[in-house]
mmCIF file of C-alpha atoms in Angstrom:
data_model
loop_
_atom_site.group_PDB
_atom_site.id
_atom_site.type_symbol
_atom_site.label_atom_id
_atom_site.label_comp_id
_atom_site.label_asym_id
_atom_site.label_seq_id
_atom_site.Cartn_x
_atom_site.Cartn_y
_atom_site.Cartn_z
ATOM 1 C CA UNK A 66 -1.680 38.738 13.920
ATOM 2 C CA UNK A 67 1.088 37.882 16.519
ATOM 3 C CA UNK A 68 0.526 34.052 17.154
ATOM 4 C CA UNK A 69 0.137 30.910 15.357
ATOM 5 C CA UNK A 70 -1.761 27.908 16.159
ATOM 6 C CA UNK A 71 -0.442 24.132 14.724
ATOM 7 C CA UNK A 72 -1.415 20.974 14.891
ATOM 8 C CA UNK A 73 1.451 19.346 16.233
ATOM 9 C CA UNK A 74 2.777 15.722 15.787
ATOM 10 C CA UNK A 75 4.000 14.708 18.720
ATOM 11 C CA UNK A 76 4.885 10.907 18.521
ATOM 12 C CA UNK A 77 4.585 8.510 15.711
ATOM 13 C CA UNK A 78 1.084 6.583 15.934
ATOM 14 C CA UNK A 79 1.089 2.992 16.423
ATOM 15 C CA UNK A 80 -2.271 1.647 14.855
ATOM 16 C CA UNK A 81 -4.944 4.025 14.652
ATOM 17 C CA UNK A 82 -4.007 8.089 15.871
ATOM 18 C CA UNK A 83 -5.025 8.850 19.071
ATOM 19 C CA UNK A 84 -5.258 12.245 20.644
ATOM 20 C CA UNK A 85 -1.642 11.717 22.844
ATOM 21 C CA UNK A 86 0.359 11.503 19.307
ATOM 22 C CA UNK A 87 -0.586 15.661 18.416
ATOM 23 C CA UNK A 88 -1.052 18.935 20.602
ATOM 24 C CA UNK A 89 -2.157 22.199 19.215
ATOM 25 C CA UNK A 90 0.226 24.462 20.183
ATOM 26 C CA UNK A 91 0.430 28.373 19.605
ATOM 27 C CA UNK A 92 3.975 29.936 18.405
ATOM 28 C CA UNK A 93 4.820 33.066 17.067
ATOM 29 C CA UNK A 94 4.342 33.478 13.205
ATOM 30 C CA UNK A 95 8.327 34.251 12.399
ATOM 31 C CA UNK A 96 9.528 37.676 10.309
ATOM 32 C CA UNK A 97 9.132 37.498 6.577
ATOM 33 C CA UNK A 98 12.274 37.560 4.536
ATOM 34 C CA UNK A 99 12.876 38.165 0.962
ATOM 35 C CA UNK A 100 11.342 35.819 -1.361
ATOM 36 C CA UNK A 101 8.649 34.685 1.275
ATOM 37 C CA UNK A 102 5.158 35.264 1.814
ATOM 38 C CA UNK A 103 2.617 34.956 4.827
ATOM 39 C CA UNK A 104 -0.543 33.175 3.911
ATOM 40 C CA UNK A 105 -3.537 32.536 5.987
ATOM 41 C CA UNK A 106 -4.947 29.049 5.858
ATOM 42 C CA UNK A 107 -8.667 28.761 5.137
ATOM 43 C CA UNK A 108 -8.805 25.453 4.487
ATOM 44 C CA UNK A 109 -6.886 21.875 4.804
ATOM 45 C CA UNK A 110 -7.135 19.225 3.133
ATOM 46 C CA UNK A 111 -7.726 15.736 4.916
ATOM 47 C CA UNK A 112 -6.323 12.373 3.564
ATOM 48 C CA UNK A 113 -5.365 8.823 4.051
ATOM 49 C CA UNK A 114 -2.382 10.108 2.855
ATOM 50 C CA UNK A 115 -1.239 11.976 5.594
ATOM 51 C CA UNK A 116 -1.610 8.612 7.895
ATOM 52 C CA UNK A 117 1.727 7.432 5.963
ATOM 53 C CA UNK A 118 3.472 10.502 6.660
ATOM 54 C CA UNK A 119 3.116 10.743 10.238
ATOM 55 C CA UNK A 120 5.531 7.027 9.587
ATOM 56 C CA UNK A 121 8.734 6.905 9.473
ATOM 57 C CA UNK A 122 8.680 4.520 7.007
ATOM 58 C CA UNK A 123 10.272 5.101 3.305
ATOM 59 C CA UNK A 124 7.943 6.764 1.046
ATOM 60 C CA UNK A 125 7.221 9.154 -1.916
ATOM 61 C CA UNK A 126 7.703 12.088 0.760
ATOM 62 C CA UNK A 127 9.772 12.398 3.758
ATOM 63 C CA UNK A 128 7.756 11.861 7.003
ATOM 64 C CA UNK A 129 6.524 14.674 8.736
ATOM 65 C CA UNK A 130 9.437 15.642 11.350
ATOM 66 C CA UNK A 131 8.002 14.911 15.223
ATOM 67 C CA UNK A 132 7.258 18.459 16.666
ATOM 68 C CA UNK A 133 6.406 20.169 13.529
ATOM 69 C CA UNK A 134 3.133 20.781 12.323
ATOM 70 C CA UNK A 135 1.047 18.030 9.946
ATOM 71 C CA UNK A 136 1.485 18.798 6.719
ATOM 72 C CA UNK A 137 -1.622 19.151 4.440
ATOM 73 C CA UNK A 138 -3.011 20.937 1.067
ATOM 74 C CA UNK A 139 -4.078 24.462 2.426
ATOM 75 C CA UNK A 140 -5.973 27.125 0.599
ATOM 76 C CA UNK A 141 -5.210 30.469 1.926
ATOM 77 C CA UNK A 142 -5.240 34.123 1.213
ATOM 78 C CA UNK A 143 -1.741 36.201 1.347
ATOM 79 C CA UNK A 144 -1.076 38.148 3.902
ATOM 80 C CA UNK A 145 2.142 39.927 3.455
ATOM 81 C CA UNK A 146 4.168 39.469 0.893
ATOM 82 C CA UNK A 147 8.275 40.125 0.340
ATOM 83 C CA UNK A 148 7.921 38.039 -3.089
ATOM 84 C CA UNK A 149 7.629 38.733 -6.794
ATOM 85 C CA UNK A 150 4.310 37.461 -8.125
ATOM 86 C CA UNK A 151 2.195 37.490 -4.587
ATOM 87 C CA UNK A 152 0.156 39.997 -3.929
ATOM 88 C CA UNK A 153 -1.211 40.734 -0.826
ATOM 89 C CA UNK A 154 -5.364 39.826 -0.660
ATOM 90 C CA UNK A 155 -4.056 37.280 -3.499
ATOM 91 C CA UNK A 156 -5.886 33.490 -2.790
ATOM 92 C CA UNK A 157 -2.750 30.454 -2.878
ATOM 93 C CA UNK A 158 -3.184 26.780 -3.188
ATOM 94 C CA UNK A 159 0.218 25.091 -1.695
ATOM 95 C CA UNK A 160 1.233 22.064 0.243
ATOM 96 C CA UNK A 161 1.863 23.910 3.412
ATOM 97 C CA UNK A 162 0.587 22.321 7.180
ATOM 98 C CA UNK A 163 -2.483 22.360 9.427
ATOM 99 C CA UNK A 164 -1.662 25.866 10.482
ATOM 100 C CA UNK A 165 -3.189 29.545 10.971
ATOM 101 C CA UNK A 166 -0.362 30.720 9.238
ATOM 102 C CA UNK A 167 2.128 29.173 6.850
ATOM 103 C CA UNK A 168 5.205 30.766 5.054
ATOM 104 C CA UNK A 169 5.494 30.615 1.148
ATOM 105 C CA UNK A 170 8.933 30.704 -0.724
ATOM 106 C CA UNK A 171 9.479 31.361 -4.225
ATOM 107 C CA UNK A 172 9.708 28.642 -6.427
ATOM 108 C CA UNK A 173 8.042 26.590 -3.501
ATOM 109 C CA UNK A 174 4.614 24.317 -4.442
ATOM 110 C CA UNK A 175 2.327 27.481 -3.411
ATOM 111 C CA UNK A 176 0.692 28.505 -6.386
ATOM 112 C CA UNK A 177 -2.176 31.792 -7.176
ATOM 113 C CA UNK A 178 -5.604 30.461 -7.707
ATOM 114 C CA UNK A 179 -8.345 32.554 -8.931
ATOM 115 C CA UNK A 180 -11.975 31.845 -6.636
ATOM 116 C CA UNK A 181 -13.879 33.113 -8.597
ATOM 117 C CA UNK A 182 -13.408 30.452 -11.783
ATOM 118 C CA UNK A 183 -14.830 27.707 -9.543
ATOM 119 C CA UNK A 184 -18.160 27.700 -7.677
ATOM 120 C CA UNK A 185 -16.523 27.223 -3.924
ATOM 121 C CA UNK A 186 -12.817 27.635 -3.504
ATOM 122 C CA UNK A 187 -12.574 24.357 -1.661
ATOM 123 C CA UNK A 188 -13.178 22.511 -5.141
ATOM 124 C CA UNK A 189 -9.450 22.863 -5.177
ATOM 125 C CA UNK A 190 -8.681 20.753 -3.271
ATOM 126 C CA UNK A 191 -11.674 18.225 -4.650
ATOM 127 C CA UNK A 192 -13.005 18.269 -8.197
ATOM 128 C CA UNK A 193 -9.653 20.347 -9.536
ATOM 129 C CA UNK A 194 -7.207 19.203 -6.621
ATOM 130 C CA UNK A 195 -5.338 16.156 -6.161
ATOM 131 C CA UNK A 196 -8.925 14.319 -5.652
ATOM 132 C CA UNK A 197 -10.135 15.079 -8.778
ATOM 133 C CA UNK A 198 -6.960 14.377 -10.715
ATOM 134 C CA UNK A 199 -6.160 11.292 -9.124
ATOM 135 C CA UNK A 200 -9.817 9.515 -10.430
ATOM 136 C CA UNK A 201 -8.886 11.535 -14.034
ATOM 137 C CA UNK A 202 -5.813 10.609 -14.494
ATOM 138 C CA UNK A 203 -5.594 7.142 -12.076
ATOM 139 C CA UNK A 204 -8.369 5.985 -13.810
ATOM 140 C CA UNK A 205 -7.614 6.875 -17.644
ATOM 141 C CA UNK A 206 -4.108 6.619 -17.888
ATOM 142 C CA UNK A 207 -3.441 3.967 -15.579
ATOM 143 C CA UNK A 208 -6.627 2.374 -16.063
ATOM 144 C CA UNK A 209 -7.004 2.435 -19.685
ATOM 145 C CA UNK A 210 -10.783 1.864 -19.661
ATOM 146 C CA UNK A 211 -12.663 0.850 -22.745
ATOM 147 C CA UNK A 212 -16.085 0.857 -23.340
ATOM 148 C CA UNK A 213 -17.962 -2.145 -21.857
ATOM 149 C CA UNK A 214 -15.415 -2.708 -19.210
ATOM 150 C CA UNK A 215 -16.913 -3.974 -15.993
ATOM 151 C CA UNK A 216 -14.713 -1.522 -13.450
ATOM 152 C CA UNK A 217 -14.906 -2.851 -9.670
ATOM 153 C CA UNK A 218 -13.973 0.271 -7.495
ATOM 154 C CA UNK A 219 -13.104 -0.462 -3.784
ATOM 155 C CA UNK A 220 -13.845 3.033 -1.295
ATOM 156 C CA UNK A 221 -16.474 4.003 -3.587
ATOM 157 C CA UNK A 222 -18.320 6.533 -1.845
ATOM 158 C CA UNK A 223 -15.045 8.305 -1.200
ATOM 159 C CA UNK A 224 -14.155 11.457 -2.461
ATOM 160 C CA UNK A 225 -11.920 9.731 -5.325
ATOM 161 C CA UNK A 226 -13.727 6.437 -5.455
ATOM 162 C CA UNK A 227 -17.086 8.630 -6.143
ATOM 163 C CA UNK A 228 -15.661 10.261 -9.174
ATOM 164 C CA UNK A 229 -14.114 7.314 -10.589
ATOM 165 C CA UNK A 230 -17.265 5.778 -10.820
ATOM 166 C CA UNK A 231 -19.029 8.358 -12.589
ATOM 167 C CA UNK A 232 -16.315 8.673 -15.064
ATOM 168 C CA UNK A 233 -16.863 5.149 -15.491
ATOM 169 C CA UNK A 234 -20.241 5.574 -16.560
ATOM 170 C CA UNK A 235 -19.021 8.188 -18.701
ATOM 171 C CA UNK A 236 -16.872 6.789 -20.593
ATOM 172 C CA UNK A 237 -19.663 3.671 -21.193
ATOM 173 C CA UNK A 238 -18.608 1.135 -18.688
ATOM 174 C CA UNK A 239 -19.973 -0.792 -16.094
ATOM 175 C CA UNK A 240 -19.884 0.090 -12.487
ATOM 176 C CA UNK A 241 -19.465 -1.840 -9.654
ATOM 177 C CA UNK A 242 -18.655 0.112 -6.305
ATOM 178 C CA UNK A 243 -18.120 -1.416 -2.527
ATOM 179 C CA UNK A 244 -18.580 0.768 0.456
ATOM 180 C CA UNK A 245 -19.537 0.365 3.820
ATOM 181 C CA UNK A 246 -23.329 0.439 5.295
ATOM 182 C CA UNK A 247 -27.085 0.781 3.456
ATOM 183 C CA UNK A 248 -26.277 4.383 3.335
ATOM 184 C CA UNK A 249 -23.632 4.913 1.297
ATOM 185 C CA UNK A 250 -24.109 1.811 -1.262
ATOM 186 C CA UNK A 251 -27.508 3.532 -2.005
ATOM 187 C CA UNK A 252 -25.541 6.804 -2.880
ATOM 188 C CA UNK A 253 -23.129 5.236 -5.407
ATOM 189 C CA UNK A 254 -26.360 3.854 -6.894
ATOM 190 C CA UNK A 255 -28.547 7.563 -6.598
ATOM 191 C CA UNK A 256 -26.513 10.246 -6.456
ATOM 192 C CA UNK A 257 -23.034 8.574 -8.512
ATOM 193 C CA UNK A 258 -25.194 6.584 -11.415
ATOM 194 C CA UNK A 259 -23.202 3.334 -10.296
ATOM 195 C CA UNK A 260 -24.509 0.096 -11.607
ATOM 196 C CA UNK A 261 -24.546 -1.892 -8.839
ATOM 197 C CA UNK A 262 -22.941 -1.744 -4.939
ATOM 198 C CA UNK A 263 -21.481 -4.262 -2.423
ATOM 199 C CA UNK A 264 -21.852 -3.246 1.806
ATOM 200 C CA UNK A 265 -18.294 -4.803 3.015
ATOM 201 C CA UNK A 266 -19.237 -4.259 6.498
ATOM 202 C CA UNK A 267 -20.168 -8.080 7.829
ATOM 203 C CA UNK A 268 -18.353 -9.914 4.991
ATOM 204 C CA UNK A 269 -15.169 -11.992 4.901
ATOM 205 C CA UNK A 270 -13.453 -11.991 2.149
ATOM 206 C CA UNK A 271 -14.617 -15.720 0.955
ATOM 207 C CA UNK A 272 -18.270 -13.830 1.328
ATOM 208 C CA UNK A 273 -17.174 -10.655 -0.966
ATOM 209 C CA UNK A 274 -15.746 -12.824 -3.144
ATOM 210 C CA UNK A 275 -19.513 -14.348 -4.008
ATOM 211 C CA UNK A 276 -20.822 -10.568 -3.834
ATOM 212 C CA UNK A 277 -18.586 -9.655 -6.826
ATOM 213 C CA UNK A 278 -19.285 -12.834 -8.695
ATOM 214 C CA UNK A 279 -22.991 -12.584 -8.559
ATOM 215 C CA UNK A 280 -22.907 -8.936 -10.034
ATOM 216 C CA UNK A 281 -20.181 -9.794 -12.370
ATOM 217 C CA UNK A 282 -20.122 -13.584 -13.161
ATOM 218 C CA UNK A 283 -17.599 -13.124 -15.902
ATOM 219 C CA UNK A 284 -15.452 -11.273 -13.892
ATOM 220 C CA UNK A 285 -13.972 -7.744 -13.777
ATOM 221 C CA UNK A 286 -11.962 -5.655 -16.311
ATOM 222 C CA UNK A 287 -10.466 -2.917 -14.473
ATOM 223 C CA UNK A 288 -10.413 -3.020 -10.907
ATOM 224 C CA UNK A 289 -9.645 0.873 -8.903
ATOM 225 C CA UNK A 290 -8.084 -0.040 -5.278
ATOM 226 C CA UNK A 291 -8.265 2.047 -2.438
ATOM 227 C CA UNK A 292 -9.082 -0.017 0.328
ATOM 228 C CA UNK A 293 -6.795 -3.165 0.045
ATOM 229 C CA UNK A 294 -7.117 -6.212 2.775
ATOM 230 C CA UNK A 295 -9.997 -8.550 1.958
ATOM 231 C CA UNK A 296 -11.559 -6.001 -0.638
ATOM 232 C CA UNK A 297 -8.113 -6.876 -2.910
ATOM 233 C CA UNK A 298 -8.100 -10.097 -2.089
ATOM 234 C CA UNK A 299 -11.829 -10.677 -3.303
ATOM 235 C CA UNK A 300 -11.487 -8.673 -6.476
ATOM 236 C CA UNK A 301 -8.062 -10.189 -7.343
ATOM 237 C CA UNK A 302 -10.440 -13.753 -7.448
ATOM 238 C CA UNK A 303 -12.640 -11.908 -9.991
ATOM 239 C CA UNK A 304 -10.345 -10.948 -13.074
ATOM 240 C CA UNK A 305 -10.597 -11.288 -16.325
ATOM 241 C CA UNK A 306 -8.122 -12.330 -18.885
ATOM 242 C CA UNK A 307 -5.491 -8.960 -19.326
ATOM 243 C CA UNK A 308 -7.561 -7.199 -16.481
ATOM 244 C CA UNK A 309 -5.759 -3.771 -15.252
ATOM 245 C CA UNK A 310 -5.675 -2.678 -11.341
ATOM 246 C CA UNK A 311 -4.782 0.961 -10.684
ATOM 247 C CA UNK A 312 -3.527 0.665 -7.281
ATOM 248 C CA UNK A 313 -4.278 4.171 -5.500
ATOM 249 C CA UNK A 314 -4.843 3.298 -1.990
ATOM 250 C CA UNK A 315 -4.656 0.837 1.187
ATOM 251 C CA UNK A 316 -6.102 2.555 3.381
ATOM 252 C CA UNK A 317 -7.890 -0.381 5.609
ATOM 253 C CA UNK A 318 -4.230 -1.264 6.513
ATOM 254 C CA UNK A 319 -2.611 2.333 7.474
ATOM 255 C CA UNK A 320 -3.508 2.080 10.635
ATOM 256 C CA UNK A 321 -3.067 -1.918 11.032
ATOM 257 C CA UNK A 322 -0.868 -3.143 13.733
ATOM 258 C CA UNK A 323 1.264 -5.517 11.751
ATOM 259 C CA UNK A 324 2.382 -6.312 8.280
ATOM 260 C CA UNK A 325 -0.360 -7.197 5.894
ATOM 261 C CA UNK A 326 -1.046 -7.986 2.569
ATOM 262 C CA UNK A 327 -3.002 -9.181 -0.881
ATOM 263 C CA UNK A 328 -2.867 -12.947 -0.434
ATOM 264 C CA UNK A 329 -4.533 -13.776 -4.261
ATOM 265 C CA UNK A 330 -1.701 -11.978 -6.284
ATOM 266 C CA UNK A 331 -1.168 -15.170 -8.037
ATOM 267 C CA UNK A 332 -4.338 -14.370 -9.833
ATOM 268 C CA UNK A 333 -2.520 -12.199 -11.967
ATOM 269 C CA UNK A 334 -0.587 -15.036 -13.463
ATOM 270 C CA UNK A 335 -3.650 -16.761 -13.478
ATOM 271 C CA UNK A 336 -5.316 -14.409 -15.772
ATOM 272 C CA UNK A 337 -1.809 -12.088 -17.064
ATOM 273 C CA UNK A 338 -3.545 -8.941 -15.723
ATOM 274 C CA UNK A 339 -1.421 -6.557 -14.302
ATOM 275 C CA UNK A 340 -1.119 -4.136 -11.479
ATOM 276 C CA UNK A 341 0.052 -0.587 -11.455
ATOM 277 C CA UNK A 342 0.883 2.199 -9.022
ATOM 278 C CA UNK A 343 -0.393 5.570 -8.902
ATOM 279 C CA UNK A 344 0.688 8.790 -7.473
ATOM 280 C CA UNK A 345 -1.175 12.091 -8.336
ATOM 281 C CA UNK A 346 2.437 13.820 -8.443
ATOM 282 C CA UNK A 347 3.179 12.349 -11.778
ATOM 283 C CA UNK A 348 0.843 14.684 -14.055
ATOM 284 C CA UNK A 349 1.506 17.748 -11.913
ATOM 285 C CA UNK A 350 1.998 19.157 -15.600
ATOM 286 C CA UNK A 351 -1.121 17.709 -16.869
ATOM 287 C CA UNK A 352 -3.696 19.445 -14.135
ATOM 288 C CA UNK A 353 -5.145 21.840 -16.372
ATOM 289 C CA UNK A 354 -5.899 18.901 -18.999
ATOM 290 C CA UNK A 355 -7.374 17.084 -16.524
ATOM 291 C CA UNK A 356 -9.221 20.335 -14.866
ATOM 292 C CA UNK A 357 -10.563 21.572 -18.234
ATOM 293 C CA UNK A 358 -12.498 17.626 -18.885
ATOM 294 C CA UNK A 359 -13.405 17.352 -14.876
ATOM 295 C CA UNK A 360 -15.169 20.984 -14.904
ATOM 296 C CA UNK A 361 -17.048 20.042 -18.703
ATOM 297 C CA UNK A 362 -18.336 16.805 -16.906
ATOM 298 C CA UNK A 363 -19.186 18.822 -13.996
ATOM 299 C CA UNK A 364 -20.410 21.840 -15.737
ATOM 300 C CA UNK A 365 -22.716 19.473 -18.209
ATOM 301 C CA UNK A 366 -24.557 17.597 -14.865
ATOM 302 C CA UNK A 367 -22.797 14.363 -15.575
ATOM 303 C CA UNK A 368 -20.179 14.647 -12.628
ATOM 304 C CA UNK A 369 -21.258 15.967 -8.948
ATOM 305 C CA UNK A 370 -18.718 16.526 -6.481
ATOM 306 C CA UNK A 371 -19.476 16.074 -2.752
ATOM 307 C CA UNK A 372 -17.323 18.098 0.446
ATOM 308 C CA UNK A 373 -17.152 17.525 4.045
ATOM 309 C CA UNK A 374 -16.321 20.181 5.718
ATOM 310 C CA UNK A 375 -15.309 19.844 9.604
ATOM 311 C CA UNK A 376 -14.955 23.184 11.222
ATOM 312 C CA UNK A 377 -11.673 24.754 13.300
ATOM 313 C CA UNK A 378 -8.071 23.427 14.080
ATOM 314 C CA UNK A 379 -9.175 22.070 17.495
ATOM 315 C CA UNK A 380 -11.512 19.487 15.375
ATOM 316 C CA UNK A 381 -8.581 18.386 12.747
ATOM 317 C CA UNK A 382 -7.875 14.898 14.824
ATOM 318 C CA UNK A 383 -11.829 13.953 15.075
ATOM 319 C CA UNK A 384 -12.204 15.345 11.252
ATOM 320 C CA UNK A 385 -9.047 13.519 9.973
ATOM 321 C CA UNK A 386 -10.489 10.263 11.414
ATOM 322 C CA UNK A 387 -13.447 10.393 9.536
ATOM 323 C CA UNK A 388 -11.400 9.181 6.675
ATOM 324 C CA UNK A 389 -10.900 5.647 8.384
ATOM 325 C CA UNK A 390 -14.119 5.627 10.717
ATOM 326 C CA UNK A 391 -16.451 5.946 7.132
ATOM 327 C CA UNK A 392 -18.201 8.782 8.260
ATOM 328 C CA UNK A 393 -17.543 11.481 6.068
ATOM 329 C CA UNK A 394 -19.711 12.659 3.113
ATOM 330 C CA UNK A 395 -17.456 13.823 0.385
ATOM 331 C CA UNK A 396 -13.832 15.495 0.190
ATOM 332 C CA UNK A 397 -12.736 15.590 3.899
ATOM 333 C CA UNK A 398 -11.963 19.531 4.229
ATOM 334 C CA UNK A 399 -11.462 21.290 7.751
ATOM 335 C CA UNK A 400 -12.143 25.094 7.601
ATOM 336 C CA UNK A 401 -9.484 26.695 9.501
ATOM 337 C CA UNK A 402 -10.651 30.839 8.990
#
């Protein structure tokens, strides 16, 4: 235990990351003082997230300094400890970096997790991480779903998208997801319960636009955005009167070259619907609500969670890309130990 590998950003992308904006580089893991404590990273989490932090645009969270490592969700194990309340051999859950090693501090956001209340310890960072309570609380709070609601859900097969959906169903509304290819629209309808899917991939927006309509010809009551672009626009044609959108995501413009944007928002005069932000952060203090109703659903058979797991730091750029290339199957999680 004398070196430390990171996954480096080295410039800011422009459009999509490329392998020139990162190195993995090795450094020496620095000397513990009091208060801190060494944990080894066994897993990452990978979102669209992170694309907006490697920006140095203004945002919920600073951007991610050039020359330090990417930040990320990491579940570890402790490996020395000079603080109160971590034990060595002790697993931690923490916003730390795509790292071998990362450094804790007291009163930081690493906190103890117990593997052994959860069937893997990666459903930390899906069903009972920030996945999981972003479609909980996104969805319910922000949402405010009623029964019979027709719910449009835009990155449906995603690892949030997926589990909004089946809470849909759950709590007696009608499902309509959009994802991209044969593949994954037949697993929101087999393996998520959804009750009906849309393939984006060949469509313009004037061509999604009829897609929704003829599953939903009286329009949509709660529309779930993660995608943004034409998917937006098209839903935004297909409200109903007071229809809610939890805005969660964008992320078919992250990587976009230039400024873009929903062209339809008038549509919410149209029909006096409204449109509402959402950041996990918010109900921090409300995770083990949320955890306690996610792992009854899941424990019950009525929610299913699905991971991706990429192996080793040297595959974090080809594993993070997955996100925006559509080719992951679940939570996008990269095994570092």
């Amino acid at each position: 235990m004398t070196s430390n590998r990171q996954f480096i950003l080295k410039r800011r992308p422009d459009g999509a990351p490329v392998a020139a904006d990162f190195a993995l580089e090795t450094s020496a893991i620095p000397a513990l003082e009091d208060g801190q404590f060494l944990i080894r990273n066994h897993y990452a989490s990978l979102d669209p997230a992170q694309r907006g932090w490697m920006s140095d645009a203004e945002s919920y969270m600073p951007p991610i300094p050039l020359g330090a490592p990417v930040r990320a969700t990491t579940i570890g194990v402790v490996e020395e400890s000079r603080a109160e309340g971590f034990a060595k051999g002790q697993w931690v859950l923490g916003l730390n970096a795509i790292e071998d090693y990362s450094v804790g501090t007291l009163g930081g956001f690493t906190q103890p997790i117990d593997p052994h209340a959860v069937p893997s310890v990666t459903n930390y960072l899906s069903l009972f991480g920030a996945v999981g309570m972003t479609a909980y609380f996104g969805f319910i709070d922000v949402c405010e779903p009623m029964v019979g609601d027709v719910v449009l859900i835009s990155g449906a097969a995603g690892a949030v998208g997926s589990l909004v959906g089946q809470i849909a169903k759950i709590l007696g509304c009608t499902t309509i997801g959009i994802a991209g290819g044969a593949e994954k629209c037949a697993r929101l309808k087999d393996r998520y319960g959804f009750d009906h899917a849309i393939d984006y991939r060949g469509k313009d927006m004037a061509a999604l636009d009829a897609a929704i309509k003829a599953v939903a010809p009286d329009g949509v009551d709660v529309i779930f955005e993660n995608v943004g672009g034409d998917i937006l626009d098209a839903g935004l044609m297909n409200l109903r009167h007071g229809a809610r959108i939890g805005l969660c995501g964008l992320i078919s413009e992250y990587n976009a070259p230039s400024p873009v944007g929903a062209r339809n928002i008038w549509q919410l005069i149209v029909h006096r619907a409204s449109i509402r932000g959402l950041l996990v952060a918010d109900y921090v203090g409300r995770f083990a609500e949320g955890g306690a109703k996610m792992g009854e659903w899941a424990a019950s058979g009525r929610l299913v969670v699905d991971e991706h797991i990429d192996e080793g730091l040297d595959n974090a750029l080809p594993a993070f890309m997955r996100l925006f290339e559509g080719s992951n199957q679940g939570k996008m999680i990269l095994k570092i130990a």
